[in-house]
Coordinates of C-alpha atoms and ligand atoms in Angstrom, one line a residue:
X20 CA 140.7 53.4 124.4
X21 CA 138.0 53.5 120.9
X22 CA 139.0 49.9 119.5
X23 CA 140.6 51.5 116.5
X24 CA 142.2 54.1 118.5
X25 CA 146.3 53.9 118.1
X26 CA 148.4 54.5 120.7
X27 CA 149.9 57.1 118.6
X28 CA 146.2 59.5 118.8
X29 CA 146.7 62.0 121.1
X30 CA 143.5 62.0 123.6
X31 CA 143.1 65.3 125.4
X32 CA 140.3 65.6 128.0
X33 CA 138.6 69.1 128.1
X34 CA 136.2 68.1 130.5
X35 CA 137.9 67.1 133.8
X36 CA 137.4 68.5 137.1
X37 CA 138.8 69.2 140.6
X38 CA 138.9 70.8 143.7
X39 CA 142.0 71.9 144.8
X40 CA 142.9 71.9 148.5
X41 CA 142.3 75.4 149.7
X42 CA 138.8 74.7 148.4
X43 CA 138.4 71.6 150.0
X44 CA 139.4 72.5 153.4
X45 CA 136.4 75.5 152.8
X46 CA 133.9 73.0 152.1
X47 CA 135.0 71.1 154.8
X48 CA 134.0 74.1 157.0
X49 CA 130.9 74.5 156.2
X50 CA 127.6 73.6 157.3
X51 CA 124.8 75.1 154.6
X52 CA 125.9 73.3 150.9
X53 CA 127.9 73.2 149.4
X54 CA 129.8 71.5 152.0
X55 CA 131.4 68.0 153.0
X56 CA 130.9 66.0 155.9
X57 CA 130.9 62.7 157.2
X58 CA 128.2 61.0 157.2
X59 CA 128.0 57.8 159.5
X60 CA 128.3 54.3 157.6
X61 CA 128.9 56.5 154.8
X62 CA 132.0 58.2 154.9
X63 CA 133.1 61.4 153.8
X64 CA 130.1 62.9 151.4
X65 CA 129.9 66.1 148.8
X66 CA 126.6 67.8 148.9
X67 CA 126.6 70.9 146.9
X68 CA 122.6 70.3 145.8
X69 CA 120.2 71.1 148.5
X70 CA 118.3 68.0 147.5
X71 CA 121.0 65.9 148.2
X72 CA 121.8 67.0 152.1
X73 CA 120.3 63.1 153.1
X74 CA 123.2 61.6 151.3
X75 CA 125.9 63.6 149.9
X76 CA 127.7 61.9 146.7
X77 CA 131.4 60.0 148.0
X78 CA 133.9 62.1 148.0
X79 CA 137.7 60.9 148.0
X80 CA 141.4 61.9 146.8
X81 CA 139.7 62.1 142.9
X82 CA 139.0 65.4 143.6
X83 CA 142.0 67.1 145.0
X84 CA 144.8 64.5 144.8
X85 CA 146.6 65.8 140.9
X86 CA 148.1 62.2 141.6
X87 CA 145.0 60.4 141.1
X88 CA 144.3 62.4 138.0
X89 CA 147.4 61.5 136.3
X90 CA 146.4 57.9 137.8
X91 CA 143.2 58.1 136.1
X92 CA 144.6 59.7 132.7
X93 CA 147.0 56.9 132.3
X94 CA 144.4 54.7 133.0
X95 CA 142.5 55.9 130.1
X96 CA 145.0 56.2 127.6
X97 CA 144.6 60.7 128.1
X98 CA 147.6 62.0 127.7
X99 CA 146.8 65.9 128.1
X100 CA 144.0 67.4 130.9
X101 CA 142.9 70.9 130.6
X102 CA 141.3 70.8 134.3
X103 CA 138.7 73.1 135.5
X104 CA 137.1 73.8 139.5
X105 CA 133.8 71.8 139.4
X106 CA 130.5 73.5 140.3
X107 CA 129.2 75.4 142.2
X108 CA 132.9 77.0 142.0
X109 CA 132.7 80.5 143.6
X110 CA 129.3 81.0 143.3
X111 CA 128.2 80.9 146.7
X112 CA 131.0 83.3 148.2
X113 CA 129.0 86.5 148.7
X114 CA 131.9 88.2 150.4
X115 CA 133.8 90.4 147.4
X116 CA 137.3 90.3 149.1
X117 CA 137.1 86.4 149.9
X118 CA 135.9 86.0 146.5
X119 CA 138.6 87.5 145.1
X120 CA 141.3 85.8 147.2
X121 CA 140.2 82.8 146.7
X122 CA 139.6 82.7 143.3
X123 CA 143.7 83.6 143.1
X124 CA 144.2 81.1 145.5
X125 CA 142.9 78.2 143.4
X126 CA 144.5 79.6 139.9
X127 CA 147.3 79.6 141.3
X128 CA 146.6 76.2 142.6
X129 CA 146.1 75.1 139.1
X130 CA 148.8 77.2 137.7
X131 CA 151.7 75.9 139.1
X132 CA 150.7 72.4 139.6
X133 CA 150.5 71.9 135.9
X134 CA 153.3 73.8 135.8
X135 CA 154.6 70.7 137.7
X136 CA 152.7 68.3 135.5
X137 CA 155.6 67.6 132.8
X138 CA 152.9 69.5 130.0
X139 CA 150.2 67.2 130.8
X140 CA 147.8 69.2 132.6
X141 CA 146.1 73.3 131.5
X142 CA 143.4 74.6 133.4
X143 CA 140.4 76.9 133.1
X144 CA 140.3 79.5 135.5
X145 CA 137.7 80.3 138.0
X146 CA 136.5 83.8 138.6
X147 CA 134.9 85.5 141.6
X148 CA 131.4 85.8 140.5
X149 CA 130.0 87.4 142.9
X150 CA 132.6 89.9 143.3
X151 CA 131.5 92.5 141.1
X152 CA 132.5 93.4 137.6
X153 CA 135.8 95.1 138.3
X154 CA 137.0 91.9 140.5
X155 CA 136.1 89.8 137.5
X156 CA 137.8 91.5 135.0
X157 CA 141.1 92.4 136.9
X158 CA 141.1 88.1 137.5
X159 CA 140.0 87.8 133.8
X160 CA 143.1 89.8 132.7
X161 CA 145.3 87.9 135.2
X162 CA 144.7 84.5 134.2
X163 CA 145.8 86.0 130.7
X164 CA 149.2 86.3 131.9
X165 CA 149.4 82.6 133.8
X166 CA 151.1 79.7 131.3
X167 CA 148.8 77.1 131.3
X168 CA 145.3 79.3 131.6
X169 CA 143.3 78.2 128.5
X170 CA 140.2 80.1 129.3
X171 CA 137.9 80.4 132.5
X172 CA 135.3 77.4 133.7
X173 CA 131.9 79.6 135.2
X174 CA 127.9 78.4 135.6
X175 CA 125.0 79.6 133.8
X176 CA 124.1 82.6 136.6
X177 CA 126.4 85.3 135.8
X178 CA 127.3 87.6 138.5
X179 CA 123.9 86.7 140.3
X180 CA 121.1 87.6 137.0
X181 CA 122.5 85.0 134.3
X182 CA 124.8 85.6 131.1
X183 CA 122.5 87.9 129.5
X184 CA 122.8 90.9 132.1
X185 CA 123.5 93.9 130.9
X186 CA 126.0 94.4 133.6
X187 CA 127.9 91.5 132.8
X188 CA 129.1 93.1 129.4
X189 CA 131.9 94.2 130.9
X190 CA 133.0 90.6 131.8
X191 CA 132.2 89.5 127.8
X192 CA 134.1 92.5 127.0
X193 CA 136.9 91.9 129.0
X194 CA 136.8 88.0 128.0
X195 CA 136.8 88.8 124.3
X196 CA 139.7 90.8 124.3
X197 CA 141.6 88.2 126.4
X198 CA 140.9 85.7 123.7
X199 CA 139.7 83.2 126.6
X200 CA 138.1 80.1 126.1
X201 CA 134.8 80.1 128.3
X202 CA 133.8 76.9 129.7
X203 CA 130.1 77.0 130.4
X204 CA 128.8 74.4 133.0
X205 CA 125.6 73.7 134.9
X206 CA 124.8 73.0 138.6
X207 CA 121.7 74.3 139.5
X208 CA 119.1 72.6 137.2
X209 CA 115.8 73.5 136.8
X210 CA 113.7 73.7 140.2
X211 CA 112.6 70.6 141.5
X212 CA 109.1 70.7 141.0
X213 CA 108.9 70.2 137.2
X214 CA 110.6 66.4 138.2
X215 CA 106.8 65.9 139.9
X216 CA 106.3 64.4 143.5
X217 CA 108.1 61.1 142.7
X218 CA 111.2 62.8 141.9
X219 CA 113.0 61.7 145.4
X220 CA 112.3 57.9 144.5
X221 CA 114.8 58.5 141.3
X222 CA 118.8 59.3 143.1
X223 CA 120.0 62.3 141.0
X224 CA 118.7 61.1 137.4
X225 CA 116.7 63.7 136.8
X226 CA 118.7 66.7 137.9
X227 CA 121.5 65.0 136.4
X228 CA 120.2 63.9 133.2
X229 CA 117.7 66.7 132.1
X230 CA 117.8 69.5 134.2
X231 CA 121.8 70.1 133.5
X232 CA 121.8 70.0 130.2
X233 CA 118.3 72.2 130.1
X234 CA 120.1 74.6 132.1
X235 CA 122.9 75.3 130.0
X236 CA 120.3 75.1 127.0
X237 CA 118.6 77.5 128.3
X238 CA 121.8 79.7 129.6
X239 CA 122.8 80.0 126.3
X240 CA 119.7 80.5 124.2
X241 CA 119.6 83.6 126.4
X242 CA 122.7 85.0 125.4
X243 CA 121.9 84.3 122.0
X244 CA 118.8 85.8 122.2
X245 CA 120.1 88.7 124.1
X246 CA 122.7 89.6 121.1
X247 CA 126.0 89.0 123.3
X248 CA 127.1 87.3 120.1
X249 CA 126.8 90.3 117.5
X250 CA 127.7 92.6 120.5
X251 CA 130.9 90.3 121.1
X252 CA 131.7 88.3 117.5
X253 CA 134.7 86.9 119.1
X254 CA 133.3 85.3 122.3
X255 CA 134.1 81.6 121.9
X256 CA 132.4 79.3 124.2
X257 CA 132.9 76.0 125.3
X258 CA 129.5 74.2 125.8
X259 CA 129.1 71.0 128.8
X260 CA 127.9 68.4 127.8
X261 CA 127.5 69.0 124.1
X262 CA 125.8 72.1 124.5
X263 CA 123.1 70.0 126.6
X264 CA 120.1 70.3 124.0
X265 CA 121.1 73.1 121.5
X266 CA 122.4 70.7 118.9
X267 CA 118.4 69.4 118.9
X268 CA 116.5 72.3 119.6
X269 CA 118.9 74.8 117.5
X270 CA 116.1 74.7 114.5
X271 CA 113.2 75.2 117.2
X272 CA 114.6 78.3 118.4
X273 CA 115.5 79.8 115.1
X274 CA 112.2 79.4 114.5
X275 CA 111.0 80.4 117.4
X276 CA 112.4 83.7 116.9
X277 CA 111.2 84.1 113.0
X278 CA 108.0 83.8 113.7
X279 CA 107.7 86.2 116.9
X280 CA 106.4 89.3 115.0
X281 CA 107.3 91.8 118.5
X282 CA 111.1 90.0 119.1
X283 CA 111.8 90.1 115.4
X284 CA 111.5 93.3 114.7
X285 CA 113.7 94.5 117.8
X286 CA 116.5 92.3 119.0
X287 CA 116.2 89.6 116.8
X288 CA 116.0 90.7 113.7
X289 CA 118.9 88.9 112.2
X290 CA 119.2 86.3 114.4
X291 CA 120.9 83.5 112.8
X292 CA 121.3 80.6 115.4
X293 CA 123.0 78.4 113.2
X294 CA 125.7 81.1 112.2
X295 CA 126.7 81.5 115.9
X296 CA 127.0 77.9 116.7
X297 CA 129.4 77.6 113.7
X298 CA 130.8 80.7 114.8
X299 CA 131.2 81.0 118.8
X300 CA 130.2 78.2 120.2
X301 CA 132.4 74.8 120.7
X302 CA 131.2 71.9 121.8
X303 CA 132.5 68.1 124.2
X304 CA 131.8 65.2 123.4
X305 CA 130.6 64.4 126.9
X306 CA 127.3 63.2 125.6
X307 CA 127.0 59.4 126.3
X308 CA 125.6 58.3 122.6
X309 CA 126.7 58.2 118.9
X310 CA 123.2 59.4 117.9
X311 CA 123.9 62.8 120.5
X312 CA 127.7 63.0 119.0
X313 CA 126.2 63.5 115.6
X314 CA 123.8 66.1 116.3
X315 CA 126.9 68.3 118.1
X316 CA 129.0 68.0 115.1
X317 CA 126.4 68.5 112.7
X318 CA 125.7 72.0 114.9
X319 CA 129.0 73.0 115.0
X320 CA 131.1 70.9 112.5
X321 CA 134.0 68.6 113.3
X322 CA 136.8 70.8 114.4
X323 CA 135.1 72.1 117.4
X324 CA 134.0 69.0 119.2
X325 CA 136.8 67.6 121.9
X326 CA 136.4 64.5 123.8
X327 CA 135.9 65.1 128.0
X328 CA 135.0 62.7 131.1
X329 CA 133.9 64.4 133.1
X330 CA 135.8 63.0 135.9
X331 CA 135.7 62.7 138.9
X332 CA 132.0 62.2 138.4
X333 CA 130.0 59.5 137.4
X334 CA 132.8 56.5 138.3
X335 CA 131.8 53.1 138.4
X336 CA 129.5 51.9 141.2
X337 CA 131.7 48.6 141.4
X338 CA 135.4 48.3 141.7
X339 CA 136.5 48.7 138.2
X340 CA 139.4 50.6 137.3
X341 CA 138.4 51.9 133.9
X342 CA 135.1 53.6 133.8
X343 CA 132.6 53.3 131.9
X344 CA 131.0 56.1 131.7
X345 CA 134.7 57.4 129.8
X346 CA 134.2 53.9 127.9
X347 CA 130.8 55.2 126.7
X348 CA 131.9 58.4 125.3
X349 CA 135.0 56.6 123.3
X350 CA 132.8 54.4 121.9
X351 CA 130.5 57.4 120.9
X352 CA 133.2 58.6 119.0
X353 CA 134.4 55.4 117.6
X354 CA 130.5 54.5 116.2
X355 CA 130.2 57.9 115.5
X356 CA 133.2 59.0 113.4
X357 CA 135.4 58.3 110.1
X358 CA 138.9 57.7 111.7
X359 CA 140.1 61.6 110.3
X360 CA 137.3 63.2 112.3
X361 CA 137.6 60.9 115.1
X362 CA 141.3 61.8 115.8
X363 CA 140.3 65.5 115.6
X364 CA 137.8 64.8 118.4
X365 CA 139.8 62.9 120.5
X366 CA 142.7 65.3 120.6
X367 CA 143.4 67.5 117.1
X368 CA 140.7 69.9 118.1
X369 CA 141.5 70.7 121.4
X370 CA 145.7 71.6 120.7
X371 CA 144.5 73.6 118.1
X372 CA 141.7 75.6 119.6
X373 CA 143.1 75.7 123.2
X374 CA 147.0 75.9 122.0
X375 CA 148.2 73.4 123.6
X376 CA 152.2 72.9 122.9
X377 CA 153.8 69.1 122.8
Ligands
URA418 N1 127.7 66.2 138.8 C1 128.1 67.4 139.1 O1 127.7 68.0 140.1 N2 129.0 68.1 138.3 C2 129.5 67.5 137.2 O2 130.3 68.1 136.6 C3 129.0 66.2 136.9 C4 128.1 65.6 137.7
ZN419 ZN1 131.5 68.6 134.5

């Protein structure tokens, strides 16, 4: 809890993850990543990068087990989840028709265990991205009718050519009129080589650190650029890790694109990046530093920022049962914040923008 937090705030995490069962047990029979095994002296290990095949991260009931979530809500003073599959979610199912059942398989999942949840727990859905359009739309339009859908969670690639293919329209389409929340997350970084030959002697910190939060930057300045926002004013999108960079580089881009003579006159020529963030774009407060929490709101103002963990990444490397990497981002918000906006960020925001009922 943020030292001046009351037990009376309402916390709501946006930014929580797991993989439900039926997901796990297809990881678990698999041999290319993403895939678990067990790696000797090290356990059971997650390896959905293909530079981490070595090591794998651990892996344990955080994942799967809704028990430890509540475990790790209460833990944390959370009183409402809205949980989402973590990456690289369907991505790598090429198959249309196993796409498509599994991507029911773990809404449903999600559905009725938060069903079972007592009103703590909402999900994101997942879609079958690889599918095609029609199987994306049809589970689009399905997760509309399931109770505690908020939205859908999906990467930066689109169906296979990013968010800025003209073929995915129909998705955007069929997402705007659904009124659905999109959760946009990164997993595949930027390729390794730009983290130079040293990069193995440095664990994940660079992928982790820089090359997700360039990836989503870069995701959406595409749409942006592409004119999915004019094309689709409604589209409201939910941006990892406070939009990665935007927040910083929002002003570069703008006038990036002002002063391309060629992009100006065509696509671009009334741009306005700092109308869509205020518009379409919402950000979490998954950002590790009151400095980074500051930027965000500025980008986007302080209803649309909502506090997330992340979990069950980044837990402690000892033994500790709060984490501090959750402790971190309360304490953003806390430095960061006048107690109004603060209780907005921590929970306000996200019952208002995601409806969730208490
Ligand atoms: N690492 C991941 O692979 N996913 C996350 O969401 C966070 C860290
Ligand atoms: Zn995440």
């Amino acid at each position: 809890m943020a030292p001046s937090q009351s037990s009376a705030t309402e916390v709501v995490d946006i930014h929580t993850h797991m993989y439900p069962p039926p997901y796990i047990t297809l990881l678990r029979s698999r041999t290319t990543v993403p895939y678990i095994r067990d790696i000797p002296d090290l356990g059971p290990r997650l390896i959905i990068l293909p530079d981490e095949v070595a090591t794998g991260r651990p892996i344990g009931p955080a994942y799967w087990d809704v028990g430890e979530k509540l475990k790790f809500m209460d833990t944390h003073d959370i009183n409402t989840s809205v949980v989402s599959l973590a990456n690289p979610w369907l991505d790598f199912i090429s198959d249309p028709e196993e796409g498509t059942r599994l991507a029911r398989e773990v809404n449903d999942w999600f559905e009725k265990t938060c069903a079972e949840s007592g009103g703590r727990l909402y999900f994101f859905g997942v879609l079958p991205m690889r599918a095609g359009v029609d199987a994306i739309c049809e589970e689009v339009k399905r997760l509309k009718a399931l109770k505690y859908s908020r939205g859908v969670v999906m990467g930066t690639t689109g169906m296979g050519d990013g968010p800025d293919d003209k073929k995915f329209e129909e998705v955007w389409a069929a997402i705007e009129e659904t009124e659905a929340m999109v959760f946009l997350h990164p997993h595949y970084g930027l390729p390794n080589d730009v983290f130079g030959p040293r990069s193995g002697e440095y664990g994940h910190v660079l992928p982790l650190a820089l090359g997700f939060p360039l990836e989503t930057t870069i995701a959406v300045t595409r749409m942006i650029l592409s004119g999915v926002f004019g094309r689709f004013p409604e589209l409201k999108m939910l941006l990892a890790h406070s939009g990665g960079t935007l927040p910083f580089l929002a002003g570069r881009i703008q006038s990036c694109i002002e002063h391309d003579g060629s992009f100006r006159k065509g696509e671009g020529k009334s741009l306005n990046v700092w109308d869509i963030l205020k518009k379409n774009i919402y950000l979490d407060a998954v950002v590790y530093s009151a400095i980074g929490l500051k930027a965000a709101t500025e980008a986007v103002t302080s209803d649309r920022v909502m506090f997330g963990t992340d979990h069950p990444f980044f837990p402690p490397l000892g033994e500790e049962t709060k984490w501090v990497s959750v402790q971190t981002n309360y304490n953003a918000i806390e430095e960061g914040f006048k107690d109004e906006d603060s209780i907005k960020v921590l929970g306000k925001n996200a019952v208002e923008v995601l409806s969730l009922k208490h």
